[in-house]
Amino acid sequence: MTYYTPPPRDPKASPVRINLLSDTQTRPTSGMREAIARAEVGDEQIGDDPTVNLLCERVADLLGKEAAVFLPSGTMCNVTATLVHCRPGDEILAHESAHIIAREGGAHAALGGFQITPLNGPDGQFSPATLRAALHPRSRYQPPQTVVSVEQTANIGGGTIWKKADLDEVVRIAKSNGMATHMDGARLLNACVATGISARDMAAGWDSAWIDFSKGLGAPVGAAIAGSRDFIDEVWRWKQRLGGSMRQAGICAAACVYALDHHVDRLAEDHANARALARGLSQIQGVEVQQPETNLVFFKPDGAGISGDDMVRGLRQRGVLLAMMDGRIRACTHLDVSAGMIEETVGLVREIVRGV
Ligand SMILES: *Cc1c(COP(=O)(O)O)cnc(C)c1O
């Protein structure tokens, strides 16, 4: 699977005017920078940073869990979670397109000695029936199946939203097999804003769940994982072991608190821009588009006599940055993308297709 082709880096290329590469590309707003400047700080590692502590309380409450811990990245949330849930030789069940399989440098195998069994299914999601079929009885021959992991939203699936009923069913199946449940919530709040279902309800029944602040929420650094107090104590041990304990991390956490206060409801704008982009692209003959559910739009040239790579290159030459992901082009809307930029992008795609 070709998961991700970095965009062409051409020093002579025109400057990027429209950055649809990822929601990680946002720059902190002036309000966020003010919040960073005002942040009260202390030594995070010994629990003395008041802004980090506030953020962790906010995230625990948001996700309906006993406790939370601030980590440098979403990847470290996934890695520490499996390190706590599993022992070497254990099996994790996840969708074949999951971030934990394809984008974490093999961390779960390298650091934990875990194997991840890829489950298939459309749109980055496996059905409860697929999960049930993948379970095997406990025996000395087979690896202990200890964790089921889902992505809400499913990134490579198209930013799709797991239905609450399916989440509940996955939890029920996992629990009845004595397994832990892990929710990769890099874009959980996108799912919440799109459906009106609270993060607390989405995460209900999941032993560990986390949100990323450096994606659509627009903060420069950080993610936070929540769970039971015992689970979080163990995550803290791994955070320390991996060198993820910080000092005056309130500088970063202040941006995250600001994002929770100011950048959640506005995710609806990103979703509207994604829909507008998909609508515009779908009207171009020779472009195939997946209908977006949140802020990710996957599309590809189809019968236009041009490859996806050519399309990405052509857009880059015109100042629009995006990339191929798993054989399709992914456009990601976020706080630095306006409705006007979407309209312009549609026009440029049309120009490229017509020019072939
Ligand atoms: C981005 C992402 C991650 C990792 O988060 P980082 O903060 O980039 O480490 C994990 N899972 C999904 C689904 C993601 O999109």
Short mmCIF file of C-alpha atoms and ligand atoms in Angstrom, two decimals:
data_model
loop_
_atom_site.label_atom_id
_atom_site.label_comp_id
_atom_site.label_asym_id
_atom_site.label_seq_id
_atom_site.Cartn_x
_atom_site.Cartn_y
_atom_site.Cartn_z
CA MET A 1 0.00 0.00 0.00
CA THR A 2 1.46 3.36 -0.98
CA TYR A 3 0.26 5.28 1.98
CA TYR A 4 1.65 8.73 1.43
CA THR A 5 3.68 10.41 -1.26
CA PRO A 6 5.32 13.57 0.02
CA PRO A 7 4.46 16.58 -2.12
CA PRO A 8 7.11 17.58 -4.63
CA ARG A 9 9.67 19.94 -3.12
CA ASP A 10 10.78 22.26 -5.86
CA PRO A 11 12.76 25.30 -4.68
CA LYS A 12 11.62 27.19 -7.78
CA ALA A 13 7.96 26.34 -7.21
CA SER A 14 5.54 29.19 -6.65
CA PRO A 15 4.75 29.87 -3.00
CA VAL A 16 1.93 27.87 -1.44
CA ARG A 17 -1.17 30.05 -1.38
CA ILE A 18 -3.69 27.34 -0.58
CA ASN A 19 -2.55 24.65 1.82
CA LEU A 20 -4.84 21.62 1.70
CA LEU A 21 -2.08 19.16 2.61
CA SER A 22 -3.27 18.51 6.14
CA ASP A 23 -5.04 20.06 9.10
CA THR A 24 -1.62 19.85 10.79
CA GLN A 25 -0.53 22.79 8.61
CA THR A 26 -2.37 25.48 10.58
CA ARG A 27 -0.41 28.34 12.14
CA PRO A 28 -1.43 29.52 15.63
CA THR A 29 -3.86 32.43 15.41
CA SER A 30 -3.07 35.73 17.12
CA GLY A 31 -5.57 34.90 19.88
CA MET A 32 -3.84 31.59 20.44
CA ARG A 33 -0.44 33.27 20.50
CA GLU A 34 -1.73 35.69 23.15
CA ALA A 35 -2.96 32.74 25.22
CA ILE A 36 0.49 31.16 24.87
CA ALA A 37 2.16 34.38 25.97
CA ARG A 38 -0.08 34.68 29.04
CA ALA A 39 0.23 31.01 30.06
CA GLU A 40 0.93 30.24 33.70
CA VAL A 41 3.57 27.53 33.76
CA GLY A 42 5.41 25.17 36.11
CA ASP A 43 7.22 21.85 35.95
CA GLU A 44 4.88 19.51 34.10
CA GLN A 45 6.92 16.43 34.92
CA ILE A 46 6.24 16.76 38.65
CA GLY A 47 2.62 17.81 38.15
CA ASP A 48 3.24 21.49 38.82
CA ASP A 49 2.21 23.09 35.55
CA PRO A 50 -1.21 24.65 36.22
CA THR A 51 -2.07 25.07 32.54
CA VAL A 52 -1.26 21.44 31.70
CA ASN A 53 -3.26 20.35 34.76
CA LEU A 54 -6.23 22.45 33.63
CA LEU A 55 -6.01 20.98 30.13
CA CYS A 56 -5.94 17.43 31.48
CA GLU A 57 -9.01 18.10 33.66
CA ARG A 58 -10.80 19.58 30.65
CA VAL A 59 -9.98 16.57 28.45
CA ALA A 60 -10.91 14.00 31.11
CA ASP A 61 -14.24 15.77 31.54
CA LEU A 62 -14.78 16.15 27.79
CA LEU A 63 -14.22 12.42 27.22
CA GLY A 64 -16.03 11.33 30.39
CA LYS A 65 -13.00 9.61 31.91
CA GLU A 66 -11.36 9.71 35.34
CA ALA A 67 -8.07 11.23 34.21
CA ALA A 68 -6.03 12.41 31.24
CA VAL A 69 -2.41 13.08 30.42
CA PHE A 70 -0.86 15.56 28.00
CA LEU A 71 1.52 14.06 25.44
CA PRO A 72 3.64 15.58 22.68
CA SER A 73 1.73 13.87 19.86
CA GLY A 74 -1.15 11.68 18.87
CA THR A 75 1.32 9.00 17.89
CA MET A 76 2.56 8.89 21.47
CA CYS A 77 -1.05 8.53 22.64
CA ASN A 78 -1.49 5.45 20.46
CA VAL A 79 1.90 4.01 21.38
CA THR A 80 1.59 4.51 25.15
CA ALA A 81 -1.97 3.14 25.05
CA THR A 82 -1.01 -0.15 23.44
CA LEU A 83 2.07 -0.39 25.67
CA VAL A 84 -0.26 -0.23 28.67
CA HIS A 85 -3.01 -2.46 27.29
CA CYS A 86 -0.80 -5.24 25.84
CA ARG A 87 2.10 -7.53 26.66
CA PRO A 88 4.70 -8.74 24.14
CA GLY A 89 3.16 -11.22 21.70
CA ASP A 90 -0.35 -9.80 22.08
CA GLU A 91 -2.61 -9.13 19.13
CA ILE A 92 -4.31 -5.82 18.39
CA LEU A 93 -7.24 -5.67 15.97
CA ALA A 94 -7.54 -2.56 13.79
CA HIS A 95 -8.64 -1.54 10.32
CA GLU A 96 -6.05 -2.22 7.63
CA SER A 97 -5.73 1.51 6.87
CA ALA A 98 -5.20 2.43 10.55
CA HIS A 99 -2.57 4.96 11.54
CA ILE A 100 -1.16 2.49 14.08
CA ILE A 101 -0.34 0.09 11.24
CA ALA A 102 0.95 2.35 8.53
CA ARG A 103 2.19 5.61 10.02
CA GLU A 104 3.87 5.06 13.35
CA GLY A 105 7.16 3.64 12.18
CA GLY A 106 6.29 0.16 13.42
CA ALA A 107 6.30 1.45 17.00
CA HIS A 108 3.85 -1.12 18.30
CA ALA A 109 6.06 -3.96 17.08
CA ALA A 110 9.38 -2.26 17.80
CA LEU A 111 8.62 -1.08 21.32
CA GLY A 112 5.94 -3.49 22.47
CA GLY A 113 6.38 -6.66 20.46
CA PHE A 114 2.70 -6.54 19.48
CA GLN A 115 1.18 -7.72 16.26
CA ILE A 116 -1.66 -5.85 14.65
CA THR A 117 -4.20 -7.84 12.66
CA PRO A 118 -5.62 -5.72 9.85
CA LEU A 119 -9.39 -5.95 9.42
CA ASN A 120 -10.98 -4.87 6.19
CA GLY A 121 -14.13 -3.03 5.34
CA PRO A 122 -15.16 0.02 3.33
CA ASP A 123 -14.38 3.61 4.33
CA GLY A 124 -11.71 2.79 6.91
CA GLN A 125 -14.15 0.89 9.10
CA PHE A 126 -14.67 -2.79 9.87
CA SER A 127 -18.13 -4.09 10.64
CA PRO A 128 -18.99 -5.71 13.97
CA ALA A 129 -19.44 -8.93 11.99
CA THR A 130 -15.89 -8.67 10.61
CA LEU A 131 -14.58 -8.17 14.13
CA ARG A 132 -16.54 -11.16 15.39
CA ALA A 133 -15.16 -13.31 12.57
CA ALA A 134 -11.58 -12.32 13.45
CA LEU A 135 -11.83 -13.47 17.05
CA HIS A 136 -10.40 -16.79 18.03
CA PRO A 137 -10.68 -18.80 21.20
CA ARG A 138 -7.92 -18.49 23.76
CA SER A 139 -5.37 -21.20 23.18
CA ARG A 140 -1.66 -21.67 23.64
CA TYR A 141 -1.22 -21.58 19.85
CA GLN A 142 -2.65 -18.20 19.08
CA PRO A 143 -1.66 -14.74 20.24
CA PRO A 144 -3.81 -13.32 23.01
CA GLN A 145 -6.21 -10.80 21.45
CA THR A 146 -6.10 -7.89 23.85
CA VAL A 147 -7.17 -4.67 22.13
CA VAL A 148 -9.62 -3.47 19.53
CA SER A 149 -8.74 -0.06 18.08
CA VAL A 150 -10.84 2.27 15.94
CA GLU A 151 -10.22 5.69 14.41
CA GLN A 152 -12.98 8.22 14.88
CA THR A 153 -12.93 9.71 12.26
CA ALA A 154 -11.29 7.15 9.96
CA ASN A 155 -8.57 9.12 8.21
CA ILE A 156 -7.71 7.10 5.12
CA GLY A 157 -11.30 5.91 4.97
CA GLY A 158 -12.20 9.47 3.93
CA GLY A 159 -12.65 11.15 7.31
CA THR A 160 -15.69 8.92 7.78
CA ILE A 161 -17.65 8.79 11.00
CA TRP A 162 -18.21 5.55 12.88
CA LYS A 163 -21.90 5.26 13.76
CA LYS A 164 -22.54 5.31 17.47
CA ALA A 165 -24.43 2.01 17.18
CA ASP A 166 -21.40 0.35 15.54
CA LEU A 167 -19.05 1.77 18.18
CA ASP A 168 -21.31 0.38 20.90
CA GLU A 169 -21.45 -3.01 19.21
CA VAL A 170 -17.65 -3.12 18.85
CA VAL A 171 -17.33 -2.34 22.57
CA ARG A 172 -19.84 -5.04 23.44
CA ILE A 173 -18.00 -7.67 21.36
CA ALA A 174 -14.61 -6.64 22.75
CA LYS A 175 -15.80 -6.69 26.35
CA SER A 176 -17.47 -10.04 26.03
CA ASN A 177 -14.09 -11.36 24.85
CA GLY A 178 -12.18 -9.73 27.68
CA MET A 179 -10.48 -7.23 25.38
CA ALA A 180 -9.65 -3.56 25.95
CA THR A 181 -10.99 -0.87 23.60
CA HIS A 182 -8.95 2.02 22.22
CA MET A 183 -10.25 5.01 20.29
CA ASP A 184 -7.80 6.96 18.14
CA GLY A 185 -9.58 10.30 18.27
CA ALA A 186 -7.13 12.38 16.25
CA ARG A 187 -10.28 13.91 14.68
CA LEU A 188 -12.89 12.82 17.22
CA LEU A 189 -14.20 16.37 17.63
CA ASN A 190 -14.81 16.58 13.89
CA ALA A 191 -17.11 13.57 14.28
CA CYS A 192 -18.83 15.19 17.27
CA VAL A 193 -19.42 18.51 15.52
CA ALA A 194 -20.68 16.76 12.39
CA THR A 195 -23.15 14.53 14.26
CA GLY A 196 -24.04 16.57 17.33
CA ILE A 197 -23.07 13.56 19.49
CA SER A 198 -20.91 14.60 22.47
CA ALA A 199 -17.32 13.41 22.80
CA ARG A 200 -18.33 11.85 26.12
CA ASP A 201 -20.98 9.72 24.39
CA MET A 202 -18.70 8.82 21.49
CA ALA A 203 -16.01 7.65 23.93
CA ALA A 204 -18.39 5.90 26.32
CA GLY A 205 -17.27 2.32 26.86
CA TRP A 206 -13.81 2.90 25.37
CA ASP A 207 -11.03 2.20 27.85
CA SER A 208 -8.74 4.75 26.25
CA ALA A 209 -9.53 7.66 23.98
CA TRP A 210 -7.56 10.68 22.92
CA ILE A 211 -7.80 13.89 20.94
CA ASP A 212 -5.17 15.69 18.93
CA PHE A 213 -4.73 19.43 19.29
CA SER A 214 -2.36 19.81 16.34
CA LYS A 215 -4.95 18.77 13.72
CA GLY A 216 -8.18 20.65 13.11
CA LEU A 217 -8.03 22.32 16.51
CA GLY A 218 -5.13 24.40 15.24
CA ALA A 219 -2.63 24.19 18.12
CA PRO A 220 1.06 23.84 17.31
CA VAL A 221 1.81 20.82 19.53
CA GLY A 222 0.10 18.23 21.66
CA ALA A 223 -2.50 15.58 22.23
CA ALA A 224 -4.15 14.23 25.37
CA ILE A 225 -5.25 10.72 26.22
CA ALA A 226 -7.91 9.86 28.78
CA GLY A 227 -8.96 6.75 30.65
CA SER A 228 -9.24 5.34 34.17
CA ARG A 229 -6.90 6.72 36.82
CA ASP A 230 -4.94 3.44 36.87
CA PHE A 231 -4.60 3.46 33.08
CA ILE A 232 -3.36 7.06 33.09
CA ASP A 233 -0.82 6.27 35.85
CA GLU A 234 0.61 3.57 33.58
CA VAL A 235 0.61 5.91 30.57
CA TRP A 236 2.60 8.35 32.70
CA ARG A 237 5.23 5.69 33.31
CA TRP A 238 5.61 5.17 29.54
CA LYS A 239 5.60 8.91 28.92
CA GLN A 240 8.55 9.13 31.30
CA ARG A 241 10.29 6.10 29.76
CA LEU A 242 9.93 7.40 26.23
CA GLY A 243 11.18 10.86 27.15
CA GLY A 244 7.79 12.48 26.69
CA SER A 245 7.69 14.13 30.12
CA MET A 246 8.10 17.86 29.75
CA ARG A 247 8.83 20.92 31.85
CA GLN A 248 7.05 24.27 31.26
CA ALA A 249 4.66 22.57 28.86
CA GLY A 250 1.92 25.02 29.82
CA ILE A 251 3.26 27.09 26.92
CA CYS A 252 1.88 24.36 24.65
CA ALA A 253 -1.13 23.43 26.77
CA ALA A 254 -2.34 27.06 26.76
CA ALA A 255 -2.78 26.80 23.00
CA CYS A 256 -4.76 23.58 23.49
CA VAL A 257 -7.05 25.11 26.13
CA TYR A 258 -7.57 28.05 23.78
CA ALA A 259 -8.40 25.61 20.98
CA LEU A 260 -11.02 23.86 23.13
CA ASP A 261 -12.60 27.24 23.85
CA HIS A 262 -12.47 28.73 20.35
CA HIS A 263 -11.83 26.13 17.67
CA VAL A 264 -14.30 23.31 18.24
CA ASP A 265 -17.61 24.69 16.96
CA ARG A 266 -15.87 26.24 13.99
CA LEU A 267 -14.96 22.76 12.69
CA ALA A 268 -18.42 22.99 11.07
CA GLU A 269 -16.92 25.58 8.68
CA ASP A 270 -14.23 23.09 7.67
CA HIS A 271 -16.92 20.51 6.99
CA ALA A 272 -18.92 23.00 4.89
CA ASN A 273 -15.77 23.85 2.93
CA ALA A 274 -15.06 20.15 2.39
CA ARG A 275 -18.61 19.64 1.08
CA ALA A 276 -18.25 22.65 -1.22
CA LEU A 277 -14.97 21.28 -2.55
CA ALA A 278 -16.50 17.85 -3.18
CA ARG A 279 -19.53 19.44 -4.86
CA GLY A 280 -17.33 21.54 -7.13
CA LEU A 281 -15.01 18.67 -8.01
CA SER A 282 -17.88 16.29 -8.71
CA GLN A 283 -19.12 18.68 -11.41
CA ILE A 284 -15.83 18.30 -13.30
CA GLN A 285 -15.93 15.52 -15.84
CA GLY A 286 -12.89 13.28 -15.32
CA VAL A 287 -12.72 13.67 -11.54
CA GLU A 288 -14.03 11.08 -9.11
CA VAL A 289 -14.79 12.27 -5.58
CA GLN A 290 -15.71 10.52 -2.34
CA GLN A 291 -18.53 12.37 -0.58
CA PRO A 292 -16.96 13.85 2.58
CA GLU A 293 -18.46 13.41 6.04
CA THR A 294 -16.04 15.75 7.81
CA ASN A 295 -12.95 17.73 6.73
CA LEU A 296 -11.18 15.26 4.42
CA VAL A 297 -11.93 15.04 0.71
CA PHE A 298 -10.46 12.18 -1.31
CA PHE A 299 -10.55 12.42 -5.09
CA LYS A 300 -8.71 11.27 -8.17
CA PRO A 301 -8.66 11.95 -11.87
CA ASP A 302 -10.73 9.30 -13.61
CA GLY A 303 -10.75 9.03 -17.38
CA ALA A 304 -9.17 12.49 -17.66
CA GLY A 305 -5.93 11.23 -19.25
CA ILE A 306 -3.87 12.43 -16.29
CA SER A 307 -2.49 10.67 -13.21
CA GLY A 308 -3.06 11.68 -9.63
CA ASP A 309 0.62 12.61 -9.32
CA ASP A 310 0.30 14.87 -12.38
CA MET A 311 -2.73 16.52 -10.83
CA VAL A 312 -0.88 17.11 -7.53
CA ARG A 313 2.10 18.52 -9.46
CA GLY A 314 -0.12 20.76 -11.59
CA LEU A 315 -1.88 22.13 -8.53
CA ARG A 316 1.43 22.69 -6.74
CA GLN A 317 2.68 24.71 -9.73
CA ARG A 318 -0.43 26.86 -9.28
CA GLY A 319 0.22 27.38 -5.56
CA VAL A 320 -2.07 24.67 -4.14
CA LEU A 321 -0.48 22.08 -1.86
CA LEU A 322 -1.94 18.62 -1.38
CA ALA A 323 -0.70 15.05 -1.63
CA MET A 324 -1.42 11.55 -2.82
CA MET A 325 -2.52 9.21 -0.08
CA ASP A 326 -3.10 5.55 -0.75
CA GLY A 327 -3.58 6.12 -4.47
CA ARG A 328 -5.92 9.08 -4.18
CA ILE A 329 -5.48 12.79 -3.61
CA ARG A 330 -6.43 13.98 -0.14
CA ALA A 331 -7.54 17.55 0.43
CA CYS A 332 -7.92 18.60 4.01
CA THR A 333 -9.86 21.69 5.10
CA HIS A 334 -8.88 23.55 8.26
CA LEU A 335 -8.77 26.93 9.91
CA ASP A 336 -6.40 28.47 7.39
CA VAL A 337 -8.63 27.48 4.45
CA SER A 338 -11.41 29.84 3.33
CA ALA A 339 -14.46 29.33 1.12
CA GLY A 340 -12.75 31.48 -1.52
CA MET A 341 -9.73 29.20 -1.57
CA ILE A 342 -12.03 26.23 -2.13
CA GLU A 343 -13.67 27.93 -5.08
CA GLU A 344 -10.26 28.77 -6.51
CA THR A 345 -9.03 25.19 -6.07
CA VAL A 346 -12.04 23.82 -7.96
CA GLY A 347 -11.30 26.25 -10.78
CA LEU A 348 -7.66 25.17 -10.94
CA VAL A 349 -8.55 21.47 -11.03
CA ARG A 350 -10.95 22.23 -13.89
CA GLU A 351 -8.19 24.14 -15.69
CA ILE A 352 -5.77 21.21 -15.31
CA VAL A 353 -8.29 18.63 -16.54
CA ARG A 354 -9.28 20.81 -19.51
CA GLY A 355 -5.65 21.47 -20.41
CA VAL A 356 -4.84 17.78 -20.87
C1 LIG B 1 -2.46 12.38 12.76
C2 LIG B 1 -3.01 11.09 13.24
C3 LIG B 1 -2.39 10.40 14.28
C4 LIG B 1 -1.09 10.84 14.90
O1 LIG B 1 -1.11 12.09 15.48
P1 LIG B 1 0.24 12.98 15.53
O2 LIG B 1 -0.15 14.09 16.44
O3 LIG B 1 0.52 13.39 14.12
O4 LIG B 1 1.32 12.11 16.08
C5 LIG B 1 -2.97 9.23 14.70
N1 LIG B 1 -4.10 8.78 14.15
C6 LIG B 1 -4.73 9.41 13.16
C7 LIG B 1 -6.00 8.86 12.62
C8 LIG B 1 -4.19 10.59 12.66
O5 LIG B 1 -4.80 11.21 11.64
#
